[in-house]
Structure formats: structure tokens, C-alpha cells
Coordinates of C-alpha atoms and ligand atoms in Angstrom, one line a residue:
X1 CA -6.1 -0.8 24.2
X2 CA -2.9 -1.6 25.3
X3 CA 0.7 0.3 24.9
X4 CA 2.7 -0.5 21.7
X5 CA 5.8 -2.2 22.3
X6 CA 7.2 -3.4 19.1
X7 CA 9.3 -6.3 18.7
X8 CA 13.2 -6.3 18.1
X9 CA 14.0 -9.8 18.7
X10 CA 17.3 -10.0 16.7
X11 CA 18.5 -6.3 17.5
X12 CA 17.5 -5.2 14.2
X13 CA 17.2 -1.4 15.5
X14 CA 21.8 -1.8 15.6
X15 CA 21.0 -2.0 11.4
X16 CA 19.2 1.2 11.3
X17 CA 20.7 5.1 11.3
X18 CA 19.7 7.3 14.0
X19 CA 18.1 9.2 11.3
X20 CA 15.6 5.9 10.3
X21 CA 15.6 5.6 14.3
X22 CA 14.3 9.2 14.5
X23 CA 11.9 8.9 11.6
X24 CA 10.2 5.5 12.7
X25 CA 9.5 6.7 16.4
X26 CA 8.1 9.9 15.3
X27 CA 5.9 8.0 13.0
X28 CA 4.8 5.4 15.9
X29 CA 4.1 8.2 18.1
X30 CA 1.9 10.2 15.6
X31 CA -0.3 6.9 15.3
X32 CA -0.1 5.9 19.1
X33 CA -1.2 9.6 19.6
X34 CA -3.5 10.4 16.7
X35 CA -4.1 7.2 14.2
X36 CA -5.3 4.6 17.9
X37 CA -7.8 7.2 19.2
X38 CA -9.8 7.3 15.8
X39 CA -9.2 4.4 13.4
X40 CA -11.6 1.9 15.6
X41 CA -14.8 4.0 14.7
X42 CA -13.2 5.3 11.2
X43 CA -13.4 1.5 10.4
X44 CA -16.7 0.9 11.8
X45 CA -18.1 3.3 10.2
X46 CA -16.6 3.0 6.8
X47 CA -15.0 6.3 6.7
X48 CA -11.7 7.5 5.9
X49 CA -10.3 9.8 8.6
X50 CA -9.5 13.0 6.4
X51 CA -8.8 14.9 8.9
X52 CA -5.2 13.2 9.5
X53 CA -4.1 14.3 5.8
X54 CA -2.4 17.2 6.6
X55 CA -0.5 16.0 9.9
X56 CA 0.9 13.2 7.3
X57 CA 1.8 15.8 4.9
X58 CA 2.8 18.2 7.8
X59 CA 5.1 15.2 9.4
X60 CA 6.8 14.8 5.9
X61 CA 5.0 11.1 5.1
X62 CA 4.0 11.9 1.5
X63 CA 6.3 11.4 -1.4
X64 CA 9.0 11.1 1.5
X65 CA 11.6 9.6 -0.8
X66 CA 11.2 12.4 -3.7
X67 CA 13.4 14.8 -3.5
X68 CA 12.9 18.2 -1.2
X69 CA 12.9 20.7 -4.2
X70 CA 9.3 19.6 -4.9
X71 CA 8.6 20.1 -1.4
X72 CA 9.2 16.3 -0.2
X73 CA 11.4 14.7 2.3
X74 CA 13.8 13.5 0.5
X75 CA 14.1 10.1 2.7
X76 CA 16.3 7.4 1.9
X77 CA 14.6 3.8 1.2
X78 CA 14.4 2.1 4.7
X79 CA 13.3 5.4 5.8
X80 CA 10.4 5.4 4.3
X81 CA 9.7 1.8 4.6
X82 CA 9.8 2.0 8.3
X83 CA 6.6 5.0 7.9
X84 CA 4.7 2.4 6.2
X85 CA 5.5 -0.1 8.9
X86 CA 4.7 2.3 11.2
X87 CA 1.2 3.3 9.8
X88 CA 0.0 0.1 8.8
X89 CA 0.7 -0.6 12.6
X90 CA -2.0 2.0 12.9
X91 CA -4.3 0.4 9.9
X92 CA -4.0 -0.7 6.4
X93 CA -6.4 1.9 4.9
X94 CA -3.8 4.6 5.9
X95 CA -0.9 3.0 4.9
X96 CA -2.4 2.3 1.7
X97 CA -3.5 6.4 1.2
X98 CA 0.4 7.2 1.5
X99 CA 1.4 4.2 -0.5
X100 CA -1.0 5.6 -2.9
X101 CA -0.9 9.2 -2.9
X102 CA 3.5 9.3 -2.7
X103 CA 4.2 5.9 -4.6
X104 CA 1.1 5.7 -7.7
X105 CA 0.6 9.2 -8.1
X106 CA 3.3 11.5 -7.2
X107 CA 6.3 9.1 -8.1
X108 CA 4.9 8.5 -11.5
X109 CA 4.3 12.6 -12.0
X110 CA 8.7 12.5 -10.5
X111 CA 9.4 9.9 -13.2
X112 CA 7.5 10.2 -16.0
X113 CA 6.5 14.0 -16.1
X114 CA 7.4 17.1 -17.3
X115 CA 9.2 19.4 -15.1
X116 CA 6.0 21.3 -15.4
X117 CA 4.0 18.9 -14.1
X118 CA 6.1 17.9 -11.6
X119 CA 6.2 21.6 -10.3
X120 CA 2.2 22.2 -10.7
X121 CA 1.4 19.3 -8.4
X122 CA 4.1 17.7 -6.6
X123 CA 4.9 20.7 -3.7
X124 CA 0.8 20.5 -3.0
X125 CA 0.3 16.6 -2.7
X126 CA 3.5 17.1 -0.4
X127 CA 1.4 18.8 1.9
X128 CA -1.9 16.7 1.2
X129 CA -3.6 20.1 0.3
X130 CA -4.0 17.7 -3.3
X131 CA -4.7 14.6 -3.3
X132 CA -4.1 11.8 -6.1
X133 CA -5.3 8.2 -7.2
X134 CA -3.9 5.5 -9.7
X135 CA -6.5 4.2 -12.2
X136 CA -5.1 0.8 -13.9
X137 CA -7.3 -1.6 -12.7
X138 CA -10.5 -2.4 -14.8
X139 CA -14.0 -4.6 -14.1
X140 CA -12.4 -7.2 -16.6
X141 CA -8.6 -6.5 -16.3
X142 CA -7.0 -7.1 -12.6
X143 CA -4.0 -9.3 -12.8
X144 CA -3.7 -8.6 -16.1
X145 CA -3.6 -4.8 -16.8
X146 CA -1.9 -5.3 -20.1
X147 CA -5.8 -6.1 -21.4
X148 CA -7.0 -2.9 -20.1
X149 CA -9.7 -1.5 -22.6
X150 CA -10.0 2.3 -21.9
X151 CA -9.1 4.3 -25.1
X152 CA -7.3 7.4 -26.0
X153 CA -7.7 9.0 -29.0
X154 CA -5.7 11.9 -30.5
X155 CA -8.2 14.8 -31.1
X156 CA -5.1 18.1 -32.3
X157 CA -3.6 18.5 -28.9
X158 CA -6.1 16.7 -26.7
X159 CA -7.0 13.1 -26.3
X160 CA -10.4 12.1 -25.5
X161 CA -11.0 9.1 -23.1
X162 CA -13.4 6.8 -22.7
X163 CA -13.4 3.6 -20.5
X164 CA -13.8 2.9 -16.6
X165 CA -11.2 1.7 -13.5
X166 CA -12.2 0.2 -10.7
X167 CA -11.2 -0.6 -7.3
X168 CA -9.7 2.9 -7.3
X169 CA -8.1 3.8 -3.6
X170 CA -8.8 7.4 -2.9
X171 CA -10.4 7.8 -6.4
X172 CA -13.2 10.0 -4.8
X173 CA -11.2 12.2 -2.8
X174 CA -8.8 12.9 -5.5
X175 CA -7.9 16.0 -7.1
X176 CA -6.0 14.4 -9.7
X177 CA -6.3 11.0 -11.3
X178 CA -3.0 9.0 -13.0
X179 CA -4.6 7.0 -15.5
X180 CA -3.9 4.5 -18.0
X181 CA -4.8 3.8 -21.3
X182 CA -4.3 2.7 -25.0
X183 CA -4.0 4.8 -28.0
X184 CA -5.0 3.8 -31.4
X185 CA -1.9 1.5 -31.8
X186 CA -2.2 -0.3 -28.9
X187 CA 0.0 1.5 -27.1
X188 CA -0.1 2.6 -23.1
X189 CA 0.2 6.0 -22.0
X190 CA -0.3 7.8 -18.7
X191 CA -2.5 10.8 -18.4
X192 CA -3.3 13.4 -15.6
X193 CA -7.2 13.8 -15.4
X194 CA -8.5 16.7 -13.2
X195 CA -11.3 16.4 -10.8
X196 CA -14.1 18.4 -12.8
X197 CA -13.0 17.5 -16.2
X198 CA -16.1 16.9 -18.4
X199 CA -17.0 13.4 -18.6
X200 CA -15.3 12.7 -15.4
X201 CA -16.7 10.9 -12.6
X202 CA -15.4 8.7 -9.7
X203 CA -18.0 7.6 -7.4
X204 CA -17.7 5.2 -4.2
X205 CA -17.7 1.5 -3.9
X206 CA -19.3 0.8 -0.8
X207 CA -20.0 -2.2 1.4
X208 CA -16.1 -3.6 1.7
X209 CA -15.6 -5.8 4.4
X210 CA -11.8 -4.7 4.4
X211 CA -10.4 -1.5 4.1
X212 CA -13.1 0.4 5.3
X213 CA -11.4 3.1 6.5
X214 CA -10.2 3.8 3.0
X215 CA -11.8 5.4 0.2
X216 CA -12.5 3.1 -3.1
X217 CA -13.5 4.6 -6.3
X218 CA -14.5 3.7 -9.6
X219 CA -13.3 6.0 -12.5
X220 CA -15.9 6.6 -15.2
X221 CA -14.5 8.3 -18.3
X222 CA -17.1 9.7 -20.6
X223 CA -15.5 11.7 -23.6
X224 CA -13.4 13.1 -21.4
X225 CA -11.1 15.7 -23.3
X226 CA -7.9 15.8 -21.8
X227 CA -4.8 18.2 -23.0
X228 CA -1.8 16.9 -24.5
X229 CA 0.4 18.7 -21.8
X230 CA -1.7 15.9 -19.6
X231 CA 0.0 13.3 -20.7
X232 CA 3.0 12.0 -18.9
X233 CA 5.5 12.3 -21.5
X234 CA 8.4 10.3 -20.2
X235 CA 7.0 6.4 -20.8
X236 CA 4.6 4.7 -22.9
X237 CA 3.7 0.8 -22.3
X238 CA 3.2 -1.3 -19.3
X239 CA 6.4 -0.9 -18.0
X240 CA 5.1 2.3 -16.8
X241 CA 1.9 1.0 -14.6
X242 CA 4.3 -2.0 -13.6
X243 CA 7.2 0.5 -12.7
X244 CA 4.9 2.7 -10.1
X245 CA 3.9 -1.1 -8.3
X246 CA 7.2 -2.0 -8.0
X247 CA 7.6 1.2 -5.4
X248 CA 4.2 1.0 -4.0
X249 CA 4.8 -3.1 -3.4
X250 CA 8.4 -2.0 -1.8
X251 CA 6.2 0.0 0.9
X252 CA 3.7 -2.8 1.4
X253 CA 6.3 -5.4 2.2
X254 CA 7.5 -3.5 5.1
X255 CA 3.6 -2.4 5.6
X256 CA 2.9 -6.1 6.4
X257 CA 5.2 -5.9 8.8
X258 CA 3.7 -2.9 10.8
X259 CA 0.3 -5.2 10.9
X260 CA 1.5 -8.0 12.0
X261 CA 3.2 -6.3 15.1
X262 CA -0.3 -4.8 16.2
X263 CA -1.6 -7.9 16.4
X264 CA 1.3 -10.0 18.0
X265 CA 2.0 -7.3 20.8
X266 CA -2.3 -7.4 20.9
X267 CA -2.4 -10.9 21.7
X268 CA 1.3 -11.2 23.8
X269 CA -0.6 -9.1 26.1
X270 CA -4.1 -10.6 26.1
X271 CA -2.5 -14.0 26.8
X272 CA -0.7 -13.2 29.7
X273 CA -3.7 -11.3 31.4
X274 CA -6.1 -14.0 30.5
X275 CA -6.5 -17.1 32.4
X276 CA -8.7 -20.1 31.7
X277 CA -8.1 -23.7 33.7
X278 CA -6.3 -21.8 36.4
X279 CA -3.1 -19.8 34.5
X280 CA -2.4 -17.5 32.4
X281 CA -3.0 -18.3 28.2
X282 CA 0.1 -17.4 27.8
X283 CA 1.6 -20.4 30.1
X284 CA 0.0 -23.1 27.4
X285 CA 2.4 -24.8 25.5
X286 CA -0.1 -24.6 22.7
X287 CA -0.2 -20.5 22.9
X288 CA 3.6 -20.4 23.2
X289 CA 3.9 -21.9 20.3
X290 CA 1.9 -19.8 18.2
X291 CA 3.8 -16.5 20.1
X292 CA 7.1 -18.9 18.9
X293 CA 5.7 -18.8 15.5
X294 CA 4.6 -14.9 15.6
X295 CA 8.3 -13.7 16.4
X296 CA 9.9 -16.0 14.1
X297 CA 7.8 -14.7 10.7
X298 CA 7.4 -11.3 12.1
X299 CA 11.7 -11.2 12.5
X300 CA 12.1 -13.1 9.4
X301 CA 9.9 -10.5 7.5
X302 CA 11.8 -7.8 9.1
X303 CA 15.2 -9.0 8.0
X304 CA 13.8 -9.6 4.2
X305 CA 12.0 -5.8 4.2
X306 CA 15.2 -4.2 5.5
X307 CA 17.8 -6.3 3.2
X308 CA 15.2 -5.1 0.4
X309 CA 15.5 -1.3 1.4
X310 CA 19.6 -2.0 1.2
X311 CA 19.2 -3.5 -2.1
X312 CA 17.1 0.0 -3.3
X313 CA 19.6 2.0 -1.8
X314 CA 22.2 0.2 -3.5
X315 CA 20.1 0.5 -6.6
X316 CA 20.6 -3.3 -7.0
X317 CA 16.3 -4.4 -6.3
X318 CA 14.9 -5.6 -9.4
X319 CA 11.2 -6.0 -9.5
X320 CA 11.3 -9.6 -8.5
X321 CA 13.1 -9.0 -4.9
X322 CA 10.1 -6.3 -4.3
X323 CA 7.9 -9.4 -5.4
X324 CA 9.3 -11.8 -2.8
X325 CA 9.1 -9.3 -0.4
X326 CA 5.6 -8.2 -0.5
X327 CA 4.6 -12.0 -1.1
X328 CA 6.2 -13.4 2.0
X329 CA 5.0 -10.4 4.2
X330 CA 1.9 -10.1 3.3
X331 CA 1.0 -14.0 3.5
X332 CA 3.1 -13.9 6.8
X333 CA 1.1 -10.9 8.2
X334 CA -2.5 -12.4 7.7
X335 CA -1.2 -15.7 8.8
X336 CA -0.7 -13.9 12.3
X337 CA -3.6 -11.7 12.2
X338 CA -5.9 -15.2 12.0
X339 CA -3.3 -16.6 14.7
X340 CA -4.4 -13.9 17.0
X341 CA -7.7 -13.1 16.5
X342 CA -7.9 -17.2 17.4
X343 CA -6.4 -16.5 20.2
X344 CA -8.0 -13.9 21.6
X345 CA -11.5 -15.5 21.6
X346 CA -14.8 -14.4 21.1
X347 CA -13.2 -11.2 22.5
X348 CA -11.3 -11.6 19.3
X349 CA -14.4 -10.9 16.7
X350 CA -15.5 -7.3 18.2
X351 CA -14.4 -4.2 17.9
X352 CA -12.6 -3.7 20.9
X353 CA -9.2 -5.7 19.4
X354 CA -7.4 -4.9 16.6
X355 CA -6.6 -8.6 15.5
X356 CA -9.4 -9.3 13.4
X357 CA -9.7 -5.7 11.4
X358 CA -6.1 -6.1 10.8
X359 CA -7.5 -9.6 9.3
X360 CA -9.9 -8.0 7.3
X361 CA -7.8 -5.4 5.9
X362 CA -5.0 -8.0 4.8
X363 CA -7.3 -9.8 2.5
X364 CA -7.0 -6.7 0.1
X365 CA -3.4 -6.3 0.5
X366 CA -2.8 -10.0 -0.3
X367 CA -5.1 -9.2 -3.5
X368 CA -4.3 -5.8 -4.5
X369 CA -0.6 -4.8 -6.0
X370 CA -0.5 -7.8 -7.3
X371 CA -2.0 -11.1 -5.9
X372 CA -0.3 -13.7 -3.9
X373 CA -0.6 -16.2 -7.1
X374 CA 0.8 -13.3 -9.2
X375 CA 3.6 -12.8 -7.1
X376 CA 4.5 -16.6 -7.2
X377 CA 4.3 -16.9 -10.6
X378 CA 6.9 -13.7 -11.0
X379 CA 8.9 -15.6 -8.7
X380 CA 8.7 -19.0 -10.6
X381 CA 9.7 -17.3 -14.3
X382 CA 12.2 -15.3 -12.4
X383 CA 13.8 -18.9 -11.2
X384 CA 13.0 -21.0 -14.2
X385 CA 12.8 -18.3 -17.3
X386 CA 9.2 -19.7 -18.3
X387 CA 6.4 -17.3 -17.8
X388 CA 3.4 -19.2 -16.7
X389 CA 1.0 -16.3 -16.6
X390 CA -1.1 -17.4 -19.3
Ligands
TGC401 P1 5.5 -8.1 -19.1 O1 5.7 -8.4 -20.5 O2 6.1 -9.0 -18.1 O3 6.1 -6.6 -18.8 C1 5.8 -5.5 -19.7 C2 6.9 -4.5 -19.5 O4 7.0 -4.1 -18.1 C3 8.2 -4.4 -17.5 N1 7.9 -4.8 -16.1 C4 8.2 -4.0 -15.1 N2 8.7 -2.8 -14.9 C5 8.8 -2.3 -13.7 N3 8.4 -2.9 -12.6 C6 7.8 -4.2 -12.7 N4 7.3 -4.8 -11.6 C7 7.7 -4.8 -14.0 N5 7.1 -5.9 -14.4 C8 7.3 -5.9 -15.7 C9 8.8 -5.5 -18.4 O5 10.2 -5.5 -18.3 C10 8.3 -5.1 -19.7 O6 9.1 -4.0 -20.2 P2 9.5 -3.8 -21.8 O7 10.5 -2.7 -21.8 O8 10.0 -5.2 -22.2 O9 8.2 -3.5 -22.4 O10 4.0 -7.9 -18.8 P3 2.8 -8.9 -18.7 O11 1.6 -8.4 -19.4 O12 3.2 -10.3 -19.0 O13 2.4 -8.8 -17.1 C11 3.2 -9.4 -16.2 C12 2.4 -9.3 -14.8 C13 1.3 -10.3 -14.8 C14 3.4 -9.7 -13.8 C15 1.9 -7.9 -14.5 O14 0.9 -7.6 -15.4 C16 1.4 -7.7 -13.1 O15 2.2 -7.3 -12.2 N6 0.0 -7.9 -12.8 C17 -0.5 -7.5 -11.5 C18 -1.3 -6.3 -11.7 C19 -1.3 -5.4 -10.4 O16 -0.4 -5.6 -9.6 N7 -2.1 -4.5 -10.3 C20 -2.1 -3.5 -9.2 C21 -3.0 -2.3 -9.5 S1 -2.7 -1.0 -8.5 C22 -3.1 -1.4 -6.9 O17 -3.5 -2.5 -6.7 C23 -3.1 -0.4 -5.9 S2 -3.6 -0.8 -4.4 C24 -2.9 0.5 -3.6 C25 -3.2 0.7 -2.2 O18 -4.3 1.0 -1.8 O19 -2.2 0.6 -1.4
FAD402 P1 -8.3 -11.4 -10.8 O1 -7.2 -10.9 -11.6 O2 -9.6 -11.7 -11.5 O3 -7.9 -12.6 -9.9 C1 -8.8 -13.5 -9.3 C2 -8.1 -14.7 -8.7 O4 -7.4 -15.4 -9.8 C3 -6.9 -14.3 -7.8 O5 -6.8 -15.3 -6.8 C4 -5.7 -14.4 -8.7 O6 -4.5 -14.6 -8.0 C5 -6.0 -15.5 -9.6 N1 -5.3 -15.4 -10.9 C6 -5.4 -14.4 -11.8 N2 -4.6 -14.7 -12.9 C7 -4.0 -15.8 -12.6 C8 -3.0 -16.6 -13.2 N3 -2.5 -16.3 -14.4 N4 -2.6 -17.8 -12.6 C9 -3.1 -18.2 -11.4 N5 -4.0 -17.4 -10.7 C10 -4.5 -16.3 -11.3 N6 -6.2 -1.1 -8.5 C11 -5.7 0.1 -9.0 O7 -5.4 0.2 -10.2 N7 -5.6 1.2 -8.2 C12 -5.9 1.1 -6.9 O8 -5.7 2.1 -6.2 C13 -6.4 -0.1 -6.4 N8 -6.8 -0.1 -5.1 C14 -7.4 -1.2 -4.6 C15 -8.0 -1.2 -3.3 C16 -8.7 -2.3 -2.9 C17 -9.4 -2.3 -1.5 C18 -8.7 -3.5 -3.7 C19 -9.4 -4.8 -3.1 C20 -8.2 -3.5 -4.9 C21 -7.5 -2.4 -5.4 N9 -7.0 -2.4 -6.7 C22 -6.5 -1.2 -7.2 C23 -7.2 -3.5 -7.6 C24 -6.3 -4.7 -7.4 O9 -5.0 -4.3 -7.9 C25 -6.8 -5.9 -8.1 O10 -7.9 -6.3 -7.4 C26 -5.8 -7.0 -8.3 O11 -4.8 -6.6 -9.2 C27 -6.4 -8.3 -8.7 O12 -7.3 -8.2 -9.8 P2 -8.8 -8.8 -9.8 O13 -9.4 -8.3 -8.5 O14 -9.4 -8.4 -11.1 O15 -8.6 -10.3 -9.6

């Protein structure tokens, strides 16, 4: 496996602080150095590699734009979007743990808890010494979470819960599940459930054909009696759910990017070192254009994730800029990941590239955090003002 060289076609790195500078090579190193070495067999053999949790929590990755009395970073928006360029450079399934762990669990315990809460399990998930899943997904509710059918009911100061999630990233590793559900009324509320809490149970779902070095859970919830000091207190509804996406899709966009340089600096290299009918690949006019193609998305994609992080810092993104964002890079990234495991051959279908897990993993980002189609139609009643979700 070749060096990673990156791409900055348009001198985007002029854009960025020396700060983001500083923060996106240390990230590149730490998967050049300690993500390449591993992640092949990780995949292969359908495992998560655990053991890099606490170099991510060590290096400042988790939570990294909450703020540093909880024991976080404290990063500013592009900041962080260029670690999950970075690591999704590395794989998917790791990107998607810190998206995870810092932007479903932990943001939603900053936004929506108690200062109690926030100061019982924030510092630890900082470190990754506790881990943390989001449970909103259900067997019959996906795009539409607003349908989810697991109950809470008011018992004095507890709640009991009963339902399942599924699709549950890190559901099985985590110490502590945010989970959502309906009261009596109807309405949606957030609550903290403990590994170990009676009733409780998140086992594996196996045999994925993407993500595989990622952990994915259902969450079974049998009478499960939860405290009322469990609960998040500061939201009820779906804007709560819908408010922790709109950070984890903001990392995702500039994920897409990260995966969509492996495989482009992958297949630069492949196709100038290979030659069939007496040259290299890479002197075909047919392969050149596809390289044309690579570095026009993959710069386009660049400009829209960093434009986005601008927007955050400016506190100007709405939820519908995030949705553009994650919908163009994500479609962008797998269209490249195809290109170049095409162009790398039969070569291209083993394990010894990148190209085609990259592939693989893709087909759950374009699905999860909202699909592609859910993303367009946001898009289309943000233009038009006529939802067409149902
Ligand atoms: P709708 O009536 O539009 O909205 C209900 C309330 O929520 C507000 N809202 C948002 N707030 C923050 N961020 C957003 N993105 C928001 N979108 C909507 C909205 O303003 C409203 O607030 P209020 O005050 O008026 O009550 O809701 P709807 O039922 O019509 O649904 C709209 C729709 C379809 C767009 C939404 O349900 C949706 O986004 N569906 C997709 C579901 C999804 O993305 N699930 C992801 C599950 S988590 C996951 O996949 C993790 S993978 C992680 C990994 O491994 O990396
Ligand atoms: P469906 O909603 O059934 O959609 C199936 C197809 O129909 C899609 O093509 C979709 O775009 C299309 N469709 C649906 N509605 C419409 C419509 N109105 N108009 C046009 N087309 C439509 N969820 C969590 O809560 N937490 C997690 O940590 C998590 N991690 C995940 C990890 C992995 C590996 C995967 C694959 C999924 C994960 N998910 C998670 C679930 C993910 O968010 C859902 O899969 C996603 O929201 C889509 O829901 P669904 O799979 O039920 O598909």
C-alpha cells in the first residue's frame, strides 16, 4: 500500500488556519501510522479495532467541538470536519464510531442534559474509557423516525421502556445508550439507558457486507425501568433525534471526502505503475478522464464541506445546507470508489486495495443519516415549500 498524498488541487490548504493545518496532519499521520497497518484484516474479519479507542480519545478526536471543561477539545467546526476526513480516509467504520460516539451521544448529553449528566459522562467518553450509541432507528421506522413505536411510560420517577432499535452503530460496545421514545401522549423524549439495566439487551447484527469493521447492534428493551434523572430534560419531539443528525451529517459530508481521496490517490498510483498495450494506464485518454473526473468532484466536494464548516462557525447552516452537503459527498465519494475499483482490475476486487472496501462501506453511509432520496426530498421542500415525504 502506497504513501498518502492527498489532493489540494485549488490550494484549499491557503483557506485553512495553521491550527486546522495542525490538527488534520496529526490526524493523517495517526491513521497512516496506526488506522493502514490494521483496518485491512479488521475488515476482513468483521471486527472493530478497539484497541484504537483510546489513541482517538488520547489525540482529542471525541466530542472535539464540545467544550474543554467536560474534558473535550474544544475544536472549531472545520476542525473537526477535517478529523473525519481524515479517518474516513482510514475507513468508514472508524469515522462512523467518532461521528457516533462525539456527535449522537455525547452532543445530545451537551445539548439536551443536565449539568449532571453532562458531568457524569461526558469527561469519560472524552477519553473513550465510555463508550456511547444512538438508538432511533427501528425494524419498521428508518426514514421515518417520527413513527417510531418504543414506549415510555411514567411509573413515580421512573419510566419503563419497551420496544427495539436496530441498526445500532456501536450498540454492543456501549456503556450508555441515547434512546428515543414516545410517552403516553405521543410525545418524544430522550433517555440515557445503562449497559446492565434490567431488561436491557443489545446484541450484534452480523453478516454486513459494509461496515465491517464497525460494530452494529440491535437494542432490545424489555421493561426496562429507567430513572427520571435519565431522561434528557432539555427537548422533547423529533427535533431532538433530527437535531443530533444534523451534527453527525456535518461530519459525514466532509467524511465522504476523506474516502474518496483513498481511493483516487489508490488508483493515481496504480495507473501510472500499470501498463497494458505497451504504456502506462494512466497515459489512456479513457483513464485520464476518469482521474479528470476524480479531482473535479473530490475539489468540488471540498469547497462545499469547507464553505459548510464557515457557515457553522458563522452559526448561519440550517439543516438543509448539512443536507446538501452530506448528499453531494456521499453520492460523489461512491461514484469514485466504483470509478477506481474499475480501474484497478481484478486487482481491484481483493483485499490488497482499498477501492472496493471503501465501496462497500459507502453503501451505508449513502443509506444511513438519512438516505440519498431523503436528502433530495429535504432539498426539494427546502426550494419549493411542499414537503413530498409522504
Ligand atoms: P418534520 O416535521 O420535518 O420535523 C420535526 C421537527 O424537527 C425539526 N427538524 C430538525 N431539527 C434539527 N435538525 C434537523 N435536521 C431537522 N429536521 C427537522 C423541525 O423543524 C420540526 O421542529 P418543530 O419545532 O416544528 O417540532 O419531521 P418529519 O417527520 O416530517 O421528518 C422529516 C424527515 C423525513 C426529513 C426526517 O424524519 C429525517 O431526517 N428522516 C431520516 C432519518 C435519519 O436520518 N435517520 C438516521 C438515524 S441515525 C444514523 O443513521 C446513524 S449512522 C451513524 C454512523 O454510524 O455514523
Ligand atoms: P427505508 O426507510 O425503509 O428506505 C428504503 C428505501 O426507500 C431507501 O432507498 C429510501 O431512500 C427510500 N425511501 C424511504 N422513504 C421514502 C420517501 N418518502 N420517498 C422516496 N424514497 C423513500 N440508525 C440509528 O438510529 N443509529 C445508528 O447508529 C445507526 N447506524 C447504522 C449503521 C449502519 C451500518 C446502517 C446500514 C444503518 C444505521 N442506522 C442507524 C440506520 C439508518 O439510519 C437507516 O438505515 C436509514 O435511516 C434508512 O432507514 P431504512 O433502512 O429503514 O430504509
Amino acid at each position: 500500500m502506497s504513501a498518502f498524498r492527498g489532493l489540494d488541487y485549488y490550494h484549499l490548504d491557503d483557506l485553512l488556519s495553521e491550527d486546522e493545518i495542525m490538527v488534520r496532519d496529526m490526524t493523517r499521520d495517526f491513521v497512516s501510522d496506526a488506522v493502514m497497518p490494521v483496518i485491512e484484516e479488521a475488515y476482513e474479519n468483521a471486527e472493530f479495532p478497539k484497541h484504537l479507542i483510546p489513541m482517538v480519545g488520547e489525540l482529542g478526536m471525541l466530542g472535539a467541538n464540545l467544550p474543554t471543561e467536560y474534558g473535550c477539545a474544544g475544536l472549531g467546526p472545520v476542525a473537526y470536519g477535517l478529523i473525519c476526513q481524515e479517518l474516513e480516509r482510514g475507513d468508514s467504520g472508524l469515522r462512523s464510531f467518532v461521528s457516533v460516539q462525539g456527535s449522537l451521544a455525547m452532543w445530545p448529553i451537551f445539548a439536551y442534559g443536565s449539568e449532571e449528566q453532562r458531568k457524569r459522562w461526558l469527561p469519560g467518553m472524552a477519553k473513550g474509557e465510555l463508550i456511547g450509541c444512538f438508538g432511533l432507528t427501528e425494524p419498521d421506522h428508518g426514514s421515518d423516525p417520527g413513527g417510531m413505536i418504543t414506549r415510555a411510560r411514567k411509573d413515580g420517577g421512573d419510566w419503563i421502556l419497551n420496544g427495539a432499535k436496530m441498526w445500532i452503530t456501536n450498540g454492543t460496545i456501549a456503556d450508555v445508550a441515547v434512546v428515543w421514545a414516545k410517552d403516553e401522549e405521543g410525545v418524544i423524549h430522550g433517555f440515557l439507558v445503562e449497559k446492565g439495566m434490567d431488561g436491557f439487551s443489545a446484541p450484534e447484527q452480523k453478516r454486513k457486507f459494509s461496515l465491517r469493521a464497525s460494530v452494529t447492534s440491535e437494542l432490545v428493551f424489555e421493561d426496562v425501568r429507567v430513572p427520571d434523572s435519565n431522561r434528557l430534560p432539555n427537548v422533547q419531539g423529533l427535533k431532538g433525534p433530527l437535531g443530533c443528525l444534523t451534527q453527525a451529517r456535518y461530519g459525514i459530508a466532509w467524511g465522504g471526502v476523506g474516502a474518496a481521496l483513498a481511493c483516487y490517490d489508490e488508483v493515481l498510483h496504480y495507473t501510472k505503475g500499470r501498463e497494458q498495450f505497451g504504456k502506462p494506464l494512466a497515459g489512456f485518454q479513457l483513464i485520464q478522464a476518469n482521474l479528470a473526473e476524480m479531482v473535479t468532484e473530490i475539489t468540488k466536494a471540498q469547497l462545499v464541506a469547507w464553505r459548510l464548516g464557515k457557515l457553522k462557525e458563522a452559526g448561519k447552516a440550517r439543516p438543509q445546507h448539512v443536507s446538501l452537503a452530506k448528499r453531494n459527498n456521499i453520492k460523489m465519494a461512491l461514484d469514485i470508489a466504483r470509478m477506481a475499483r474499475d480501474m484497478l482490475g481484478a486487482n481491484g476486487v481483493t483485499a490488497e486495495y482499498q477501492s472496493m472496501r471503501h465501496m462497500c462501506n459507502l453503501e451505508s453511509v449513502y443509506t444511513y443519516e438519512g438516505t440519498h432520496n431523503i436528502h433530495t426530498l429535504i432539498l426539494g421542500q427546502d426550494v419549493t415549500g411542499i414537503a413530498a415525504f409522504s
